PDB file of C-alpha atoms in Angstrom:
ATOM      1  CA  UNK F   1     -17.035   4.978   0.340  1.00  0.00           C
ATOM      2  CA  UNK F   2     -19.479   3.214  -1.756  1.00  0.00           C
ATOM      3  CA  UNK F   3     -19.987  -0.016   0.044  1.00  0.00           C
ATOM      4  CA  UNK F   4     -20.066  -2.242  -3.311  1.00  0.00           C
ATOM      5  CA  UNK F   5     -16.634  -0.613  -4.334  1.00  0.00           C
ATOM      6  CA  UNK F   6     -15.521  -3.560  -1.499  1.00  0.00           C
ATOM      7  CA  UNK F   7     -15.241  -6.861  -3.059  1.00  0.00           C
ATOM      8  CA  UNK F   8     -17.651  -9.222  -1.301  1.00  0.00           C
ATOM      9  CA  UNK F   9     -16.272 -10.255   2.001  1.00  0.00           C
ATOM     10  CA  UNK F  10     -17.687 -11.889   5.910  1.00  0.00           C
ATOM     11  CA  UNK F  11     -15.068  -9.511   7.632  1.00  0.00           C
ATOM     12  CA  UNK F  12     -15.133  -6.120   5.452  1.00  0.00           C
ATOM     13  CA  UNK F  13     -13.907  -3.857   8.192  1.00  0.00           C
ATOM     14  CA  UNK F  14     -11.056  -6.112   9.129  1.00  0.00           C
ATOM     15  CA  UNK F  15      -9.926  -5.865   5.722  1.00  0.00           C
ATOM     16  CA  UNK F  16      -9.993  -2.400   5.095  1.00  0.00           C
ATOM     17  CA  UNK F  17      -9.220  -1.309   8.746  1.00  0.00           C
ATOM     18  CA  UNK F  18      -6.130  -3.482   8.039  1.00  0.00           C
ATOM     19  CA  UNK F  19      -5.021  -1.807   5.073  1.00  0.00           C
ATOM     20  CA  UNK F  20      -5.751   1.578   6.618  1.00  0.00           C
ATOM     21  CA  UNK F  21      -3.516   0.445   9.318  1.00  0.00           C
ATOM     22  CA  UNK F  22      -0.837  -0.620   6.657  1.00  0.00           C
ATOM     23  CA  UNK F  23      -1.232   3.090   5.425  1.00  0.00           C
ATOM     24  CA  UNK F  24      -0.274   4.821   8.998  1.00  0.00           C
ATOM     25  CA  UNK F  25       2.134   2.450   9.537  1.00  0.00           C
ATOM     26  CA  UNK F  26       4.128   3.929   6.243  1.00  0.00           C
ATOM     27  CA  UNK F  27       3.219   7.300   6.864  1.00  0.00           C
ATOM     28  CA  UNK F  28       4.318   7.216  10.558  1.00  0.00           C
ATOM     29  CA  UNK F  29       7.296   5.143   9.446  1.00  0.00           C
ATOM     30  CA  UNK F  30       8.119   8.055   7.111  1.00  0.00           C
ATOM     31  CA  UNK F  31       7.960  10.706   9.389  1.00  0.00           C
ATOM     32  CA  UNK F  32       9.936   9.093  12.204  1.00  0.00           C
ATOM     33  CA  UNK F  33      13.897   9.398  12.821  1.00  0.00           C
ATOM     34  CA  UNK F  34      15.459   6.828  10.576  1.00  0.00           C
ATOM     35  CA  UNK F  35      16.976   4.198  12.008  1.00  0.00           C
ATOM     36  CA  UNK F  36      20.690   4.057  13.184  1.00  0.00           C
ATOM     37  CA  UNK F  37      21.758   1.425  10.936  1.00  0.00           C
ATOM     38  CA  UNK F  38      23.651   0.883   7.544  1.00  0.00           C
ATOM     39  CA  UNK F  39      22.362  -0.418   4.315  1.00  0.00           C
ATOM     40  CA  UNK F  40      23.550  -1.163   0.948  1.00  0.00           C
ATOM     41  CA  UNK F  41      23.776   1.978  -1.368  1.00  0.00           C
ATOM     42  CA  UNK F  42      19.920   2.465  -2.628  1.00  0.00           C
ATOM     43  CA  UNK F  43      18.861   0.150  -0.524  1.00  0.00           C
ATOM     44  CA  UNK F  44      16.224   2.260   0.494  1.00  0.00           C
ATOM     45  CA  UNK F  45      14.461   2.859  -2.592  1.00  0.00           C
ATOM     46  CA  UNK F  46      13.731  -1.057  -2.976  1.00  0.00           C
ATOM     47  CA  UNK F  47      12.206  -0.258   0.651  1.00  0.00           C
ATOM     48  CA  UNK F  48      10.036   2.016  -1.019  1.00  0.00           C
ATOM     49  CA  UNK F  49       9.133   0.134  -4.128  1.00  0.00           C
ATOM     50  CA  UNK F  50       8.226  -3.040  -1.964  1.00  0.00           C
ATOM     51  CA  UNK F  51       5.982  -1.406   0.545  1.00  0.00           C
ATOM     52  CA  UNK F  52       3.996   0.795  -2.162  1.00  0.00           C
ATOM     53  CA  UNK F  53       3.565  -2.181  -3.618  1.00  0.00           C
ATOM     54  CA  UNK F  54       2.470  -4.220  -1.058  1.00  0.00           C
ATOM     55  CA  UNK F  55      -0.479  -1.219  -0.738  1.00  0.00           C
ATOM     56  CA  UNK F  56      -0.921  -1.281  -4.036  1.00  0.00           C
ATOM     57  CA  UNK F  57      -1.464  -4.746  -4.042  1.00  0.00           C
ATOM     58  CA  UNK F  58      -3.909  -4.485  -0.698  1.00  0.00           C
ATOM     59  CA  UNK F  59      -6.368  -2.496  -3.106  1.00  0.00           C
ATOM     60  CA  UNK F  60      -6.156  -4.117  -5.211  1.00  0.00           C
ATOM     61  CA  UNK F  61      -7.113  -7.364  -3.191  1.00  0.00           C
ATOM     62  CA  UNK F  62     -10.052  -4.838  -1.067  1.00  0.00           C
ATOM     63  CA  UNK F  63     -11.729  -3.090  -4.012  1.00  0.00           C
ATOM     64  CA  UNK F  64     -13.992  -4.874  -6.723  1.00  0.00           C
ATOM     65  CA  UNK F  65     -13.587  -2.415  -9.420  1.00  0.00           C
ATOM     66  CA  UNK F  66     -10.825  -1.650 -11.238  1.00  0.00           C
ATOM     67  CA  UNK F  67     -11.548   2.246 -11.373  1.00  0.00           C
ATOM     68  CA  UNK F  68     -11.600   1.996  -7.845  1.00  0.00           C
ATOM     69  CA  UNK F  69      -8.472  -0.214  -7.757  1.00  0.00           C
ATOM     70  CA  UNK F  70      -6.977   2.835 -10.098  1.00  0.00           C
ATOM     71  CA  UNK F  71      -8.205   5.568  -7.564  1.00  0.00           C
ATOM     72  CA  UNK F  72      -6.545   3.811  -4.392  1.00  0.00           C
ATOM     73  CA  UNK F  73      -3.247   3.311  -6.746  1.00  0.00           C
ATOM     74  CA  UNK F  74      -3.267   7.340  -7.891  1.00  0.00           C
ATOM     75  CA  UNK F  75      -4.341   8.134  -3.976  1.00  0.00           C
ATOM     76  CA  UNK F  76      -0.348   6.229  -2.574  1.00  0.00           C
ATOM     77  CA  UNK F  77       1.056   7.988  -5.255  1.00  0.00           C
ATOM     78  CA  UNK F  78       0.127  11.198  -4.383  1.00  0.00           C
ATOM     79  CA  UNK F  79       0.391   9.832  -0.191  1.00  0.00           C
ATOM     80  CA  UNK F  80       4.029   9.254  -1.332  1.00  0.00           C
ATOM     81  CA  UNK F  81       4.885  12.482  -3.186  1.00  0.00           C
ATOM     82  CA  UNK F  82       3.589  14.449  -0.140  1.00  0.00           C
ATOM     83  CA  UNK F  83       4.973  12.327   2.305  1.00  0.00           C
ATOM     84  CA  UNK F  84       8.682  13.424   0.359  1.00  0.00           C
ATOM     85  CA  UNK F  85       7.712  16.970   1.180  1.00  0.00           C
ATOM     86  CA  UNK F  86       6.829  16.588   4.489  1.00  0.00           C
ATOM     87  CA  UNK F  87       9.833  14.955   5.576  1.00  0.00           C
ATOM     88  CA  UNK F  88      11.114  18.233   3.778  1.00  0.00           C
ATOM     89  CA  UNK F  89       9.506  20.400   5.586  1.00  0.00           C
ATOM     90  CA  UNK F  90       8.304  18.928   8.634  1.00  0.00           C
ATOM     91  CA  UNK F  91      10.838  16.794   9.747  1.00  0.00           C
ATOM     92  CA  UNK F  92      14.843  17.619  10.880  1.00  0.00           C
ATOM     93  CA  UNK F  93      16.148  14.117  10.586  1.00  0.00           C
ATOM     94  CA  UNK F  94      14.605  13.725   7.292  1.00  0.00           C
ATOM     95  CA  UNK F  95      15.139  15.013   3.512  1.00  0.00           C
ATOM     96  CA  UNK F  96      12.948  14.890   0.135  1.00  0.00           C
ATOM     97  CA  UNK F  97      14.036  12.460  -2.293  1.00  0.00           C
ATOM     98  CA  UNK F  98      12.619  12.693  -5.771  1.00  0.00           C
ATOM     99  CA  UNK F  99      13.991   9.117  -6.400  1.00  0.00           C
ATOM    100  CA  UNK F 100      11.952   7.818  -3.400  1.00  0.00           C
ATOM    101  CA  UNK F 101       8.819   9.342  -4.861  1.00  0.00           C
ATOM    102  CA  UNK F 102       9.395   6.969  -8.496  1.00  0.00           C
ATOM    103  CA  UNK F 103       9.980   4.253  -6.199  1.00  0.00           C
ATOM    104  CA  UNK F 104       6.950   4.897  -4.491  1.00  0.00           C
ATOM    105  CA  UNK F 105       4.930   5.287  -7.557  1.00  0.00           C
ATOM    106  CA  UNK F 106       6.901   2.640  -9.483  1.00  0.00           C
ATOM    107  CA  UNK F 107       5.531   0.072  -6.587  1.00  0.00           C
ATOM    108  CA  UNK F 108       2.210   1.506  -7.146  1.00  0.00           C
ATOM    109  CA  UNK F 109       2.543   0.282 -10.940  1.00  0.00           C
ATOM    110  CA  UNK F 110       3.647  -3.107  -9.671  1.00  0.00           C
ATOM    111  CA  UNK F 111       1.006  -3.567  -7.623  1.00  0.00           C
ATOM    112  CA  UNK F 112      -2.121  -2.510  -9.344  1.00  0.00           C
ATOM    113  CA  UNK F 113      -0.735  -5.426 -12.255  1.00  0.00           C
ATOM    114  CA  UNK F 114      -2.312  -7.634  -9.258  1.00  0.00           C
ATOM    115  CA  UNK F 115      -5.647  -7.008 -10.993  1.00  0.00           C
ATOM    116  CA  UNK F 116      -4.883  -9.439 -13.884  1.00  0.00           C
ATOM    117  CA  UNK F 117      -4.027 -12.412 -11.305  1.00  0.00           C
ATOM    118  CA  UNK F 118      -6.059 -15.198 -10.258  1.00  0.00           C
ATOM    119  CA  UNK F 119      -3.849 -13.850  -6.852  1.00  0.00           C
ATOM    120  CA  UNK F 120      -6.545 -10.846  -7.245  1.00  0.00           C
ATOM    121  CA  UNK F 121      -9.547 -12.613  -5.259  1.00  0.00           C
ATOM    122  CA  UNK F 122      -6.947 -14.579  -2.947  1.00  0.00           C
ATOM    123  CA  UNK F 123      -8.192 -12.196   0.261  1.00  0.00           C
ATOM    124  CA  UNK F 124     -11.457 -13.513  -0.348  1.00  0.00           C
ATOM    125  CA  UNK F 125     -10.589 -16.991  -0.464  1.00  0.00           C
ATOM    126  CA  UNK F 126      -9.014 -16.546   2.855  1.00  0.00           C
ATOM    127  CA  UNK F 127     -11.977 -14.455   4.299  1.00  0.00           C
ATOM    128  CA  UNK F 128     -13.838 -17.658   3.423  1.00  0.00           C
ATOM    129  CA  UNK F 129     -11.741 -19.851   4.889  1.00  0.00           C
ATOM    130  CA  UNK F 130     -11.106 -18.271   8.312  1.00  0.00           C
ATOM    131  CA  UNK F 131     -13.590 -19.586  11.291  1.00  0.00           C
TER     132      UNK F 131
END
């Protein structure tokens, strides 16, 4: 990765290590049994939409650019289409949900729109602010 694709930060590879970690944490949450529990009827896909989002809106926070910003969105999408086929294909307490997949990418949507906030520098403000 281009190192000035980061915005400017004291802690870098906190930053992106965290959202890395944010990235396993879906995927291995994805792949895993679901839990033995009972939520509202499509529940699930506002699961979806709020975590891609939340990713989204990590780039978003990470990467100066807005191509770049773009790149990391189109990247979850396509983590989040393939994660619906290989809970298809890889898992047995798992199935592929086309619906999941919009929600994924519909979070995606949400969370590049980050990039027109003030909110957009706000992980540099606290980079700046932490001892």
């Amino acid at each position: 990765m281009n190192p000035g694709a980061l915005r400017d930060f004291r802690r870098p590879r906190l930053w992106l290590g965290l959202w890395c970690l944010a990235i396993a944490a879906v995927i291995a949450a994805s792949l895993m049994p679901p839990p033995q529990m009972s939520v509202p009827r499509g529940f699930d896909k506002l699961e979806h939409l709020l975590g891609y989002l939340l990713l989204a809106a990590g780039a978003v926070l990470l990467f100066a650019r807005a191509n770049t910003q773009l790149k990391a969105g189109l990247g979850l999408v396509a983590l989040g289409v393939a994660l619906e086929f290989a809970q298809a294909g890889l898992t047995q307490t798992r199935t592929a949900d086309p619906a999941d997949a919009l929600a994924n990418a519909s979070g995606v949507a949400l969370g590049l729109l980050l990039t027109f906030s003030p909110f957009a520098r706000g992980l540099q403000w606290l980079d700046r602010r932490l001892p």
